[in-house]
Short mmCIF file of C-alpha atoms and ligand atoms in Angstrom, two decimals:
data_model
loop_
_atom_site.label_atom_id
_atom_site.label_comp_id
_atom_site.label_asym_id
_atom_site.label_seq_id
_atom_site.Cartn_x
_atom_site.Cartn_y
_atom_site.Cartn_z
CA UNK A 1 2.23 -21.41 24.41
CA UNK A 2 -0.38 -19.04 22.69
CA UNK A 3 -4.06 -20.63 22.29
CA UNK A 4 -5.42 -19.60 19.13
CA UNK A 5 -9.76 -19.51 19.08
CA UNK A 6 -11.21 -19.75 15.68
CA UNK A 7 -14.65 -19.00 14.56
CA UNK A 8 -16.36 -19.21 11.51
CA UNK A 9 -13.79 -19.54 8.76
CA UNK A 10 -11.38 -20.54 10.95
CA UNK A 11 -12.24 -24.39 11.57
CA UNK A 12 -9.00 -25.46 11.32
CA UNK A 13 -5.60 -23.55 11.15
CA UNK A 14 -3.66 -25.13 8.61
CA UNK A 15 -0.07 -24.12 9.58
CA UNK A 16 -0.23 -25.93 12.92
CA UNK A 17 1.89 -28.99 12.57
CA UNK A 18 -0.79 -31.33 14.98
CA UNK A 19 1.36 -33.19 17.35
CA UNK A 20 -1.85 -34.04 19.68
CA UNK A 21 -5.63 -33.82 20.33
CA UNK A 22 -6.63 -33.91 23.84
CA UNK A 23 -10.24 -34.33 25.09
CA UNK A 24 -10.94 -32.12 28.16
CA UNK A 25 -13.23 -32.49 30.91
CA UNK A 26 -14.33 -29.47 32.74
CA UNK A 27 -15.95 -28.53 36.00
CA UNK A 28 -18.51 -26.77 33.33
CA UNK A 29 -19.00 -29.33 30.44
CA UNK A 30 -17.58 -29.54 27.72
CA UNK A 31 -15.56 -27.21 25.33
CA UNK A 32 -16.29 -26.89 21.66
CA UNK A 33 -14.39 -29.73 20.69
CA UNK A 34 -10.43 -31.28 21.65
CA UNK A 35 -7.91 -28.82 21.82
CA UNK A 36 -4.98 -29.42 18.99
CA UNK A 37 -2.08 -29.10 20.05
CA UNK A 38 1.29 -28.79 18.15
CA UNK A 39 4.00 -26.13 16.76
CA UNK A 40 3.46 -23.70 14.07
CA UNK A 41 6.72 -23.20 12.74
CA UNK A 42 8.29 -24.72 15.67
CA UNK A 43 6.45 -22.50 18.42
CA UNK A 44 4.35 -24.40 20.56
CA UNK A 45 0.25 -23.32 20.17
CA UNK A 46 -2.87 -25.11 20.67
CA UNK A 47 -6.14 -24.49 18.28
CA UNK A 48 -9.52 -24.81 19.65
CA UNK A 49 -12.56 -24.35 17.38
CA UNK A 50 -15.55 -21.94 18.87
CA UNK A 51 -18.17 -23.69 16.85
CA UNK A 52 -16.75 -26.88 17.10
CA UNK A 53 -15.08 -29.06 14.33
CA UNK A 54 -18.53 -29.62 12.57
CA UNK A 55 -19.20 -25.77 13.08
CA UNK A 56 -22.63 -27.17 15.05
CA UNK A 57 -22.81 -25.01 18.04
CA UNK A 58 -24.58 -21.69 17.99
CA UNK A 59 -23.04 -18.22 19.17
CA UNK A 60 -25.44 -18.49 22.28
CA UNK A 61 -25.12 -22.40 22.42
CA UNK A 62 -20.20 -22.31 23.06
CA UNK A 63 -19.55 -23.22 26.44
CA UNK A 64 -17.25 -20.12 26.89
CA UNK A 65 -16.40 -21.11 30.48
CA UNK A 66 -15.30 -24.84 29.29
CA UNK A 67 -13.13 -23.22 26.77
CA UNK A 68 -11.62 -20.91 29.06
CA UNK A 69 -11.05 -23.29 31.64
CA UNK A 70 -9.77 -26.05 29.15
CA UNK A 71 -7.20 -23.41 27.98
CA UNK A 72 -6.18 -22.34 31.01
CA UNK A 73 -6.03 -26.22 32.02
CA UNK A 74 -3.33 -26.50 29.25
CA UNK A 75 -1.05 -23.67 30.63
CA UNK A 76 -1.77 -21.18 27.45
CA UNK A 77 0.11 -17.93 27.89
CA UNK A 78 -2.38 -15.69 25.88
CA UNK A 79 -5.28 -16.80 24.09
CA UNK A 80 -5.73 -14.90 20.36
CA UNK A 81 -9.56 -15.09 19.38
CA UNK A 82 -10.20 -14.94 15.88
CA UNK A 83 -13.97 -13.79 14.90
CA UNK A 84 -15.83 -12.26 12.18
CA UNK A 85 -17.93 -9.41 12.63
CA UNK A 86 -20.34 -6.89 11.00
CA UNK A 87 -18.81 -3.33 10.36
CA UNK A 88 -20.59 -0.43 11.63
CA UNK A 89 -18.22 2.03 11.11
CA UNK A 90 -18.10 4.03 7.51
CA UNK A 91 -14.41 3.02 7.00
CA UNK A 92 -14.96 -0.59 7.46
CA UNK A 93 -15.37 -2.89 4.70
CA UNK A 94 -15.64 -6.68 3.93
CA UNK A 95 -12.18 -8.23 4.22
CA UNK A 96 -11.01 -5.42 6.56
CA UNK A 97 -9.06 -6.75 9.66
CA UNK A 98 -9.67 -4.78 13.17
CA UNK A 99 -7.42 -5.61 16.50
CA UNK A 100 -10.22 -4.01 19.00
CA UNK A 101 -10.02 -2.27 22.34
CA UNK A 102 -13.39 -1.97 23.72
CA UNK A 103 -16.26 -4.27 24.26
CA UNK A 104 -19.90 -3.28 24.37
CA UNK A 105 -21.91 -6.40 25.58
CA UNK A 106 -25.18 -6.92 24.60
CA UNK A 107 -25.74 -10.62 25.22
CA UNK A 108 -28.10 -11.97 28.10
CA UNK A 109 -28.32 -15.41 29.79
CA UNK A 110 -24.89 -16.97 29.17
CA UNK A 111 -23.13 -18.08 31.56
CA UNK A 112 -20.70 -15.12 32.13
CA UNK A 113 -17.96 -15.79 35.27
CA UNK A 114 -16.46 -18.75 36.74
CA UNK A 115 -17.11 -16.89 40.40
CA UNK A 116 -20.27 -18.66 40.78
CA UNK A 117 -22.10 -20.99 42.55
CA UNK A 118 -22.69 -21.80 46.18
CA UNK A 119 -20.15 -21.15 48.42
CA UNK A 120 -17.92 -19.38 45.63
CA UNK A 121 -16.68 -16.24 47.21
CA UNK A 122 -17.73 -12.78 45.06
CA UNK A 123 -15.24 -11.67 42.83
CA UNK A 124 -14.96 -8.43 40.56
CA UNK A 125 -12.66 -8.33 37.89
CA UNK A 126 -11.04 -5.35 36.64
CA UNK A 127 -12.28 -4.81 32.82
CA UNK A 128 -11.63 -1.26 32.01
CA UNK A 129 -9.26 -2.78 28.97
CA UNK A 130 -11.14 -5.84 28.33
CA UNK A 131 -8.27 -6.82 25.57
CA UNK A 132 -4.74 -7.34 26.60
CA UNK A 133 -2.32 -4.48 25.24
CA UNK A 134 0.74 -6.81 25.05
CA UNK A 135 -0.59 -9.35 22.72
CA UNK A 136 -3.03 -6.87 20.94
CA UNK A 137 0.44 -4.83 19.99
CA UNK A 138 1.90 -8.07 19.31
CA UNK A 139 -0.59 -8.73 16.92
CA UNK A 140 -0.17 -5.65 14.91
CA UNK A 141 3.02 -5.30 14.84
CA UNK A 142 2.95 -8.61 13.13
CA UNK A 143 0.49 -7.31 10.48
CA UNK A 144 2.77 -4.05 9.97
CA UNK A 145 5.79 -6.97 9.26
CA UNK A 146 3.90 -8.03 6.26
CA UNK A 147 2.36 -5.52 5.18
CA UNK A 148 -1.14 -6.10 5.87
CA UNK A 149 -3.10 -3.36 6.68
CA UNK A 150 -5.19 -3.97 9.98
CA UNK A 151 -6.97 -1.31 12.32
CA UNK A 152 -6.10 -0.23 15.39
CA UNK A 153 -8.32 -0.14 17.97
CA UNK A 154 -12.25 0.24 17.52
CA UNK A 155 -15.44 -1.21 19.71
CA UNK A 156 -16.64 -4.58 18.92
CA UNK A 157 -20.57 -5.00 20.66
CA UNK A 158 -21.43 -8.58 21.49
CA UNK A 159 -24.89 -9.41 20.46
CA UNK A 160 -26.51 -12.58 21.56
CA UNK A 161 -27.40 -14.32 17.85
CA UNK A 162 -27.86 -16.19 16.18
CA UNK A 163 -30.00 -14.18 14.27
CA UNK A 164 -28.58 -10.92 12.63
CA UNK A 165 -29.31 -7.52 14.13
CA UNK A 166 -31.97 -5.26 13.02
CA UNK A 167 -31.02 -1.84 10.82
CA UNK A 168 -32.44 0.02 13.47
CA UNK A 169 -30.11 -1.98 16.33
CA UNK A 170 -27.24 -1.27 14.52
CA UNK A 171 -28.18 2.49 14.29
CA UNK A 172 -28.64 1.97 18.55
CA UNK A 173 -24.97 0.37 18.84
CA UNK A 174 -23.53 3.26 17.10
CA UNK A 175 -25.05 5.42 18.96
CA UNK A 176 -23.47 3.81 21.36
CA UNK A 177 -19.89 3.79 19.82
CA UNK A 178 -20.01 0.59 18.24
CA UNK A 179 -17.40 0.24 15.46
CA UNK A 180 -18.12 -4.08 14.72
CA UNK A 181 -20.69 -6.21 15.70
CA UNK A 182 -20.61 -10.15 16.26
CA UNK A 183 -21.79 -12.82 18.80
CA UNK A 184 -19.06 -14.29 20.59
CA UNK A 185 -17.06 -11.90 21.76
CA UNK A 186 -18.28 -12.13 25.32
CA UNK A 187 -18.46 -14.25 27.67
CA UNK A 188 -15.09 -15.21 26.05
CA UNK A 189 -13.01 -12.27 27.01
CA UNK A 190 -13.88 -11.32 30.44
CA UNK A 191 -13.77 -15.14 31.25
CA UNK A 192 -10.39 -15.23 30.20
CA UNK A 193 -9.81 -12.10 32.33
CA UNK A 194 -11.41 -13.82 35.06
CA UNK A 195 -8.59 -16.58 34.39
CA UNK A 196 -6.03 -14.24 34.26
CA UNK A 197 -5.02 -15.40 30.56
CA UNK A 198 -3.84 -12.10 28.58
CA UNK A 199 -6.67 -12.28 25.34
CA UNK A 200 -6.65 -10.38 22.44
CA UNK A 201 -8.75 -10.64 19.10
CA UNK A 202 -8.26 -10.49 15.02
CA UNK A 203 -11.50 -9.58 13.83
CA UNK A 204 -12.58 -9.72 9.72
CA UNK A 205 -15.15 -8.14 8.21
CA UNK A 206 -17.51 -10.60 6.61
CA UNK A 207 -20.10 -7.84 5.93
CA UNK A 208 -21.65 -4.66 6.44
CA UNK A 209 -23.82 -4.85 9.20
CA UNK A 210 -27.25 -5.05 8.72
CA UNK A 211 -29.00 -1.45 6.91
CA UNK A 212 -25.39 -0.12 6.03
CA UNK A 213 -23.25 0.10 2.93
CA UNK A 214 -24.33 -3.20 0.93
CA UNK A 215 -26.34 -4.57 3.39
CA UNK A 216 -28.78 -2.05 3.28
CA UNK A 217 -31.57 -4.19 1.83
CA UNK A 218 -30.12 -7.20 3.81
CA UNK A 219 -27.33 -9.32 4.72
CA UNK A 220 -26.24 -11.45 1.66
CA UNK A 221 -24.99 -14.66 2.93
CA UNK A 222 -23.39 -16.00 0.02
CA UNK A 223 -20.83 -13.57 -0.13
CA UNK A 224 -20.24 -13.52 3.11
CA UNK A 225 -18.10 -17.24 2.39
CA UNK A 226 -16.18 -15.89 -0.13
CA UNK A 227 -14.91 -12.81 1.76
CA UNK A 228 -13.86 -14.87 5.61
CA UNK A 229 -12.05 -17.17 3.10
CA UNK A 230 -10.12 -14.59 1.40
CA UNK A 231 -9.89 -13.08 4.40
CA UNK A 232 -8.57 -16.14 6.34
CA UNK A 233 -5.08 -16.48 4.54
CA UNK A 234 -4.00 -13.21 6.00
CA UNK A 235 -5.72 -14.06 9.38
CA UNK A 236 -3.20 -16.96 9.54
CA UNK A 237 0.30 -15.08 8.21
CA UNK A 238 -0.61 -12.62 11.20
CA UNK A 239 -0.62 -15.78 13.79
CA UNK A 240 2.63 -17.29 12.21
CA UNK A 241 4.21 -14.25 12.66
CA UNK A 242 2.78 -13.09 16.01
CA UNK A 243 3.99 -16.61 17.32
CA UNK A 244 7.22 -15.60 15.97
CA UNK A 245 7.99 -17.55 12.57
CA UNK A 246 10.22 -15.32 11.32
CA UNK A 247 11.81 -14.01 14.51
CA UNK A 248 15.45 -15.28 14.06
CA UNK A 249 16.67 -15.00 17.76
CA UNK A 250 13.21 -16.43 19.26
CA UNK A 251 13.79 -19.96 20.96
CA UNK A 252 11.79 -22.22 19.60
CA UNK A 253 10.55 -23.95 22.75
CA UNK A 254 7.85 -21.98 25.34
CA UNK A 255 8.51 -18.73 23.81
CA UNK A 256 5.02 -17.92 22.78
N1 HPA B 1 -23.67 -9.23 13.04
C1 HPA B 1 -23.31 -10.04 14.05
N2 HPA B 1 -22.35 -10.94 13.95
C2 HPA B 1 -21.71 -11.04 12.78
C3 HPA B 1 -22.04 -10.25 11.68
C4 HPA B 1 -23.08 -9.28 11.82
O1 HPA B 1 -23.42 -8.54 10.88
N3 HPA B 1 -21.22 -10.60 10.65
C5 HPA B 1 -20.42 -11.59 11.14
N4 HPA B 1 -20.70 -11.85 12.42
#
């Protein structure tokens, strides 16, 4: 069963067939909201919104680790993250979709591992590839199905929000070799690495980042709505057919 994250846009995924919501308590609090369970197009998946159902909590303010653990809690066999980010690089436009390899983090203060706390024995986690090539793959080979154009590979930097970067941060990041920019990105991977739960992420240009391309006097928010809606429909064909909708010789049952 794939676990699909959603974040702004993404409230609610429409092509799950709901079959149950369950309420999870975790060791670390609660998670966004109840995970949905159910079948899109007959594969089992369960839908958990990062912002919760009201889109209330803050990038800095998502219990990643209750998520995680919640997911992992449900038996998920991969987790796709869906997220909207700010494009750094040239090529990159509103309403592009990226499948990224590499993580910059550039958060502070959340709470980043599940090896904590007294008595927990230290733990290291490899992270070299922070996203999981299977599923990534699976994802665009799913986009290449249908013909939408998504691209391979690129850096997403995790900055802590909520507020927007500066022009002269997002001149730093690509220094750095920052292709997209958004907030959520980590804790969320590496504490599904932690976990063990294969993760890979769909993210959509809602904008160029801040001092680039239009945004060079400023981020216009208004627009921003219009493009992660547009964008959205061809978020969710990708997920149908990564989960295998129009895979004739997939079983329905555990297959995803
Ligand atoms: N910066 C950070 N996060 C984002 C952006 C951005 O420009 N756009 C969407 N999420």
């Amino acid at each position: 069963m794939l676990a699909i994250i959603g974040g702004s846009g993404l409230t609610t995924l429409s092509n799950l067939d709901v079959s149950h919501r369950e309420v999870v308590r975790t060791p670390f609090g609660e998670p966004s909201g109840a995970l949905v369970f159910g079948q899109i197009c007959g594969h089992a998946a369960v839908f958990l919104p990062r912002h919760g159902y009201g889109h209330t909590i803050a990038p800095h303010a998502v219990n990643y680790r209750a998520n995680i653990w919640a997911l992992q809690q449900a038996g998920v066999s991969g987790i796709i993250s869906v997220a909207s980010v700010g494009s750094i690089r040239p090529d990159l436009d509103p309403g592009d979709l990226i499948v990224p390899d590499q993580i910059l983090d550039y958060t502070w203060g959340r709470k980043a591992t599940f090896f904590d706390g007294p008595g927990t024995p230290v733990r290291h986690v490899d992270f070299t590839m922070p996203y999981d090539a299977a599923l990534s793959q699976r994802i665009v080979a799913a986009a290449k199905n249908l013909d939408i154009p998504v691209h391979v590979g690129g850096v997403y930097a995790a900055t802590q929000g909520p507020r927007l970067e500066t022009a002269a941060e997002i001149n730093r990041y690509q220094r750095d070799g920052a292709d997209v920019v958004g907030m959520t990105g980590m804790p969320e991977a590496v504490l599904a690495r932690e976990m063990e739960i294969p993760y890979a992420a769909i993210n959509l240009v809602a904008n160029h980042a801040a001092g680039r391309g239009s945004s060079s006097a400023g981020i216009h928010f208004e627009s921003l709505e219009q493009v992660l809606h547009e964008a959205m429909g061809r978020v969710r064909s990708i997920i149908e057919e990564t989960v295998g909708c129009n895979d004739a010789c997939s079983v329905a049952e555990g297959t995803v």
